[in-house]
CSV table of C-alpha atoms and ligand atoms in Angstrom, one decimal:
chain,number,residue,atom,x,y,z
A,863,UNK,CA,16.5,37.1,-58.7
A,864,UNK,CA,15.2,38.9,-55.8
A,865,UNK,CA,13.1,37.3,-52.7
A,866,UNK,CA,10.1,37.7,-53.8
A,867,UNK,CA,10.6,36.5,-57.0
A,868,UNK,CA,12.3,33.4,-55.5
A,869,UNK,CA,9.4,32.7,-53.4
A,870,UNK,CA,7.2,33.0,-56.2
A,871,UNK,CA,9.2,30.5,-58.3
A,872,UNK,CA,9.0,28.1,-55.3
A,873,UNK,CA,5.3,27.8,-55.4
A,874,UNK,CA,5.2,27.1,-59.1
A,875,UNK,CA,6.8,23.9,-58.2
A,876,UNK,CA,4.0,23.1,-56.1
A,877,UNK,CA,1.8,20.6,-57.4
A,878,UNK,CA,-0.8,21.9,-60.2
A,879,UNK,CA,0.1,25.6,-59.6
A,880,UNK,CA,1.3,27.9,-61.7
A,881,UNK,CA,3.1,31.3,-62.6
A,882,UNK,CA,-0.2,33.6,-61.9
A,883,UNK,CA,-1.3,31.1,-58.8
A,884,UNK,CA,2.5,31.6,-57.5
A,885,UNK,CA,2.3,35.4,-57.5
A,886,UNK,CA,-1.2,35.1,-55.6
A,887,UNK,CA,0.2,33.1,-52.5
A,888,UNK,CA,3.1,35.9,-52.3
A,889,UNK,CA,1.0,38.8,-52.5
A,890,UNK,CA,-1.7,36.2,-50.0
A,891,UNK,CA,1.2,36.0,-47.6
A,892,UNK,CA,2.6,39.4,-48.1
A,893,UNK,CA,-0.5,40.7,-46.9
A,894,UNK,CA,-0.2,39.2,-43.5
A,895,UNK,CA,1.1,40.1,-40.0
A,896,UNK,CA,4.4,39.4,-39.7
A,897,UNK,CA,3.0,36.8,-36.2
A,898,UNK,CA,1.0,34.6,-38.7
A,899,UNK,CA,3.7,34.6,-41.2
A,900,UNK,CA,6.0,33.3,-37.7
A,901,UNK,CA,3.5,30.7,-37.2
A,902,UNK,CA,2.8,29.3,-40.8
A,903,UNK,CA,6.9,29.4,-40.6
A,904,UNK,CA,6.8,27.5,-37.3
A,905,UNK,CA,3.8,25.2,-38.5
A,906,UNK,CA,5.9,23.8,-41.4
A,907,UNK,CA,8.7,22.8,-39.6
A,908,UNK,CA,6.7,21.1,-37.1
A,909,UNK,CA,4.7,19.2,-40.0
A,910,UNK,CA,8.0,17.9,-41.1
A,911,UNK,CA,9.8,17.2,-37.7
A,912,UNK,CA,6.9,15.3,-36.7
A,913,UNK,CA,6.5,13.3,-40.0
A,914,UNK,CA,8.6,10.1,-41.2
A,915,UNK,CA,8.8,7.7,-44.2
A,916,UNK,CA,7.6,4.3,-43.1
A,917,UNK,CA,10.5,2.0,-44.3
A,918,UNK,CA,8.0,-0.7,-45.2
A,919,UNK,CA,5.1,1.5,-47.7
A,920,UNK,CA,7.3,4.7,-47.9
A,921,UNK,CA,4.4,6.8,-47.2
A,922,UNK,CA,5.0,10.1,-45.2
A,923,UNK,CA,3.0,9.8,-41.8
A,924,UNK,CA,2.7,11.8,-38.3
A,925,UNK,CA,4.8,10.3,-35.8
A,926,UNK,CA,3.1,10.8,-32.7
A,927,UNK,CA,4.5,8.2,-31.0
A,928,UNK,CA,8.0,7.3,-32.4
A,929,UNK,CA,6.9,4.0,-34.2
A,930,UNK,CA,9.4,2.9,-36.9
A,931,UNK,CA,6.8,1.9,-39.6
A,932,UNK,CA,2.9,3.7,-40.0
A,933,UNK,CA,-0.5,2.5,-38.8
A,934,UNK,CA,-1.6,0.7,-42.2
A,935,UNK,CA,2.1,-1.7,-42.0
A,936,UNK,CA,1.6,-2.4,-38.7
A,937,UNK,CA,-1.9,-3.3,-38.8
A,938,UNK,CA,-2.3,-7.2,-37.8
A,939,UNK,CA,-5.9,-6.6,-39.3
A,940,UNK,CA,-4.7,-5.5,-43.0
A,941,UNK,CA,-4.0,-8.6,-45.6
A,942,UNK,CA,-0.2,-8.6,-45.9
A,943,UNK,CA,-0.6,-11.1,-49.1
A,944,UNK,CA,-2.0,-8.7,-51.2
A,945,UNK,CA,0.3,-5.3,-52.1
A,946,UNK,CA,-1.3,-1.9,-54.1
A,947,UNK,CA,1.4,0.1,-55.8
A,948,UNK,CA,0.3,3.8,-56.6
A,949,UNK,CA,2.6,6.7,-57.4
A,950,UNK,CA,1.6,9.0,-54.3
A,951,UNK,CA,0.6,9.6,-51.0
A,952,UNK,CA,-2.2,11.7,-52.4
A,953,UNK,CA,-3.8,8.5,-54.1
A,954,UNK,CA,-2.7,6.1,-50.8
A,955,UNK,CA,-5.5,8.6,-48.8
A,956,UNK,CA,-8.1,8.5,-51.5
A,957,UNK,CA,-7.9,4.7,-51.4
A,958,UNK,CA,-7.9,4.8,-47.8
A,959,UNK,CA,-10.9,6.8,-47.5
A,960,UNK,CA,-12.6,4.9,-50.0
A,961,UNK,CA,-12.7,1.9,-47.1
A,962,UNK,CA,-12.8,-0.8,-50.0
A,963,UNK,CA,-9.2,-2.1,-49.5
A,964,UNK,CA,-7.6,-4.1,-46.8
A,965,UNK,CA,-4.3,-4.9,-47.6
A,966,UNK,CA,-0.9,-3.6,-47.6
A,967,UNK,CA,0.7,-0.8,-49.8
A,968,UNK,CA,3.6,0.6,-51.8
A,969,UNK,CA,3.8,4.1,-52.8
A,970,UNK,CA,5.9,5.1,-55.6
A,971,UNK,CA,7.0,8.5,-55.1
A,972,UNK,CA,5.5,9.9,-58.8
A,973,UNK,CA,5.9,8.3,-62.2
A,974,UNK,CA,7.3,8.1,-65.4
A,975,UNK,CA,6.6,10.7,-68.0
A,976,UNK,CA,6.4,9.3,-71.6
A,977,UNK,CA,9.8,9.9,-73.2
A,978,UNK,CA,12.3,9.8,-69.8
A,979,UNK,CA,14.7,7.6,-70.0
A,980,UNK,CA,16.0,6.8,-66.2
A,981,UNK,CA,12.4,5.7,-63.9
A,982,UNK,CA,14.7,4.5,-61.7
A,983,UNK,CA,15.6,8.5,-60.9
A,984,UNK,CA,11.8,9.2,-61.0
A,985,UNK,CA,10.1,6.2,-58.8
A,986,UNK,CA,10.9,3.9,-56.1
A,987,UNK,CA,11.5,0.7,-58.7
A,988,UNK,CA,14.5,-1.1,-57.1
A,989,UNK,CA,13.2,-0.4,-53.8
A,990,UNK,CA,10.1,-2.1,-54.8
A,991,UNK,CA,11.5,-5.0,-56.4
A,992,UNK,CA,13.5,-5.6,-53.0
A,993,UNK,CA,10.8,-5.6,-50.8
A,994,UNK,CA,8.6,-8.4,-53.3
A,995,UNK,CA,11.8,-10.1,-52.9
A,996,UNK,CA,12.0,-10.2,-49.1
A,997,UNK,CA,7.9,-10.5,-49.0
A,998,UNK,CA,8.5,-13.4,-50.3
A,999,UNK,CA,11.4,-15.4,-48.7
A,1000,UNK,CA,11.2,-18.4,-46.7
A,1001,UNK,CA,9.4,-18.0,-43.6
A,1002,UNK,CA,7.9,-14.8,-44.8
A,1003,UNK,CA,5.0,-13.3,-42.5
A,1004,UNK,CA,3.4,-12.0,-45.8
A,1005,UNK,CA,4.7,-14.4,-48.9
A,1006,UNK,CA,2.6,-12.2,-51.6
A,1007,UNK,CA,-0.3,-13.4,-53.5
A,1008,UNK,CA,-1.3,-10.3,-55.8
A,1009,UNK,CA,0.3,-7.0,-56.9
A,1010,UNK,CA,-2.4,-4.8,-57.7
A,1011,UNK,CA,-1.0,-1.7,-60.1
A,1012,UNK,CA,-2.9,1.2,-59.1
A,1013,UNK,CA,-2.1,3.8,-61.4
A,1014,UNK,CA,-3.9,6.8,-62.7
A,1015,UNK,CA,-5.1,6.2,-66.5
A,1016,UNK,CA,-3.2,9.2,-68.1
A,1017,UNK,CA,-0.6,8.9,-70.5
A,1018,UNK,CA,2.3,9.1,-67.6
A,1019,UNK,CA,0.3,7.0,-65.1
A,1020,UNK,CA,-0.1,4.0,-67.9
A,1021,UNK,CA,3.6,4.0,-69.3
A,1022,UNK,CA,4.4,3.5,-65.8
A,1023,UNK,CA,2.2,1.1,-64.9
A,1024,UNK,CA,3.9,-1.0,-68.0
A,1025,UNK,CA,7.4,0.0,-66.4
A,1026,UNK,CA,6.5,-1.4,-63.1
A,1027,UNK,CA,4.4,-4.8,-64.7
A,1028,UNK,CA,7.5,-5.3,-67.0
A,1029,UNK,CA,10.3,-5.0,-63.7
A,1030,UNK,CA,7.6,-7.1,-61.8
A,1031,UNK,CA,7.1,-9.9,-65.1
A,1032,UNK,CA,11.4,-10.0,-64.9
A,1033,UNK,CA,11.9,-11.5,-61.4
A,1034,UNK,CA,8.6,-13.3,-61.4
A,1035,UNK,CA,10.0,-15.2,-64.5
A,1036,UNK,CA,13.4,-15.7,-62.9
A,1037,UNK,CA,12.5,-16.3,-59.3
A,1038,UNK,CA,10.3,-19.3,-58.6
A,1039,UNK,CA,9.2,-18.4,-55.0
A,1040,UNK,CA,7.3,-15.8,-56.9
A,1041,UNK,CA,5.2,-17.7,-60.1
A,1042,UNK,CA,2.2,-17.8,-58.1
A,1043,UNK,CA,2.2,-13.7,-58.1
A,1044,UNK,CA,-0.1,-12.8,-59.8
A,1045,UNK,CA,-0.1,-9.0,-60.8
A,1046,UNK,CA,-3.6,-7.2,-62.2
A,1047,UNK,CA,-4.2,-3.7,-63.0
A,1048,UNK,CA,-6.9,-1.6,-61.7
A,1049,UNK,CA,-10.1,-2.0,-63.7
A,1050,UNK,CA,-11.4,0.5,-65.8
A,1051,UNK,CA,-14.5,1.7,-63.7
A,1052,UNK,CA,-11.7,4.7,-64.1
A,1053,UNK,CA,-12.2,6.9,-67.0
A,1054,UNK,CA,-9.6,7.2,-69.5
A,1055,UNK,CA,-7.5,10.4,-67.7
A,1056,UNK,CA,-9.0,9.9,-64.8
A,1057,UNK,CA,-6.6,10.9,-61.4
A,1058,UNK,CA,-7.4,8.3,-58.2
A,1059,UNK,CA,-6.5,11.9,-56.5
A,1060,UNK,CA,-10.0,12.9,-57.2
A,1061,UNK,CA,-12.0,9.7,-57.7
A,1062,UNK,CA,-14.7,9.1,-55.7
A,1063,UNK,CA,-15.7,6.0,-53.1
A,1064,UNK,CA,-18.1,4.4,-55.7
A,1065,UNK,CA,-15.6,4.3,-58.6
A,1066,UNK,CA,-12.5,3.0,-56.5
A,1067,UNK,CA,-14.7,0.2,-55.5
A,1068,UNK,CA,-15.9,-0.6,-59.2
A,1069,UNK,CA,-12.4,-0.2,-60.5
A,1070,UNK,CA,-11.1,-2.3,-57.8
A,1071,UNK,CA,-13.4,-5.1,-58.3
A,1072,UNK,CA,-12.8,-4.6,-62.2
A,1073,UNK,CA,-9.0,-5.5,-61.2
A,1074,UNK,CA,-7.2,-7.9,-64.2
B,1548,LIG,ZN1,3.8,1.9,-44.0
């Protein structure tokens, strides 16, 4: 395969674009002087030397200032007993931009198409299960109080809200520092299909409050 060609494959791994959207960018980026090409080149490596995982949430953030974990962890203002798992930054921002919830967060890294057999390759499920774990240990700053499962309501997004509930149900059962979990799902103010990517303010507040 030539260059072009390979670049054009690599944008159809992008999220949501596909074969004709690929060819496009190339011919988009083909078209420009080779400076801006240097400096879209430059920009992405900058973007990505300048942005961590926080250790605690997972989310990617810009670190201006060298902190180990993001604003939103280290926030003495945010409710640490209360933990919202969604599958991806994307949705982490649209929450956060909604303004309607204060506590802490977990982000998944995707989710669980129907018929896959491994999640564990797919989302961040023994990583989560560790950190309810530690959350809730003796002494614990934050002991939790409520998982909320903030999924989208497609057909991937719901098997793996199930996924995560059932995991969740296992060491709540076996574990007694963790009965008084208690894990809900995010209300239906969502529309069957709907993506939190694109929801709006008004419904993340309705389907938050809708919680069960
Ligand atoms: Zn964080």
């Amino acid at each position: 395969m030539d260059s072009l060609h390979r670049l054009e494959e690599i944008f159809t791994h992008f999220p949501g674009i596909g074969p004709r959207q690929a060819r496009r960018f190339v011919y988009y980026l083909l078209g420009k002087s080779p400076a801006s090409i240097a400096e879209f080149i430059k920009l992405i490596e900058e973007v990505r030397k300048a942005t961590s995982e926080c250790p605690e949430c997972h989310r990617l953030f810009v670190n201006s200032s060298k902190q180990i974990i993001c604003s939103v962890c280290a926030d003495p203002s945010r409710d640490p007993n209360t933990l919202m798992i969604v599958a991806r930054d994307s949705d982490f921002e649209s929450i956060e931009k909604s303004g309607v919830y204060k506590g802490l967060y977990f982000i998944l890294g995707g989710t669980v198409p129907i018929l896959d057999k491994e999640p564990e390759k797919r989302i961040r499920l023994r990583t989560l299960l560790e950190r309810v774990q530690k959350d809730c240990e003796p002494n614990s700053k934050k002991p939790l109080k409520e998982i909320i499962l903030s999924l989208n309501t497609t057909p991937d997004g719901e098997h793996t809200a199930n996924i995560v509930k059932d995991a969740l149900s296992k060491i709540i059962g076996k574990d007694e520092r963790l009965y008084s979990i208690k894990v809900t799902i995010l209300g239906r103010g969502l529309s069957t299909g709907a993506e939190l990517e694109y929801a709006d303010s008004e419904t993340i507040k309705n389907a938050l409050s809708n919680r069960k």
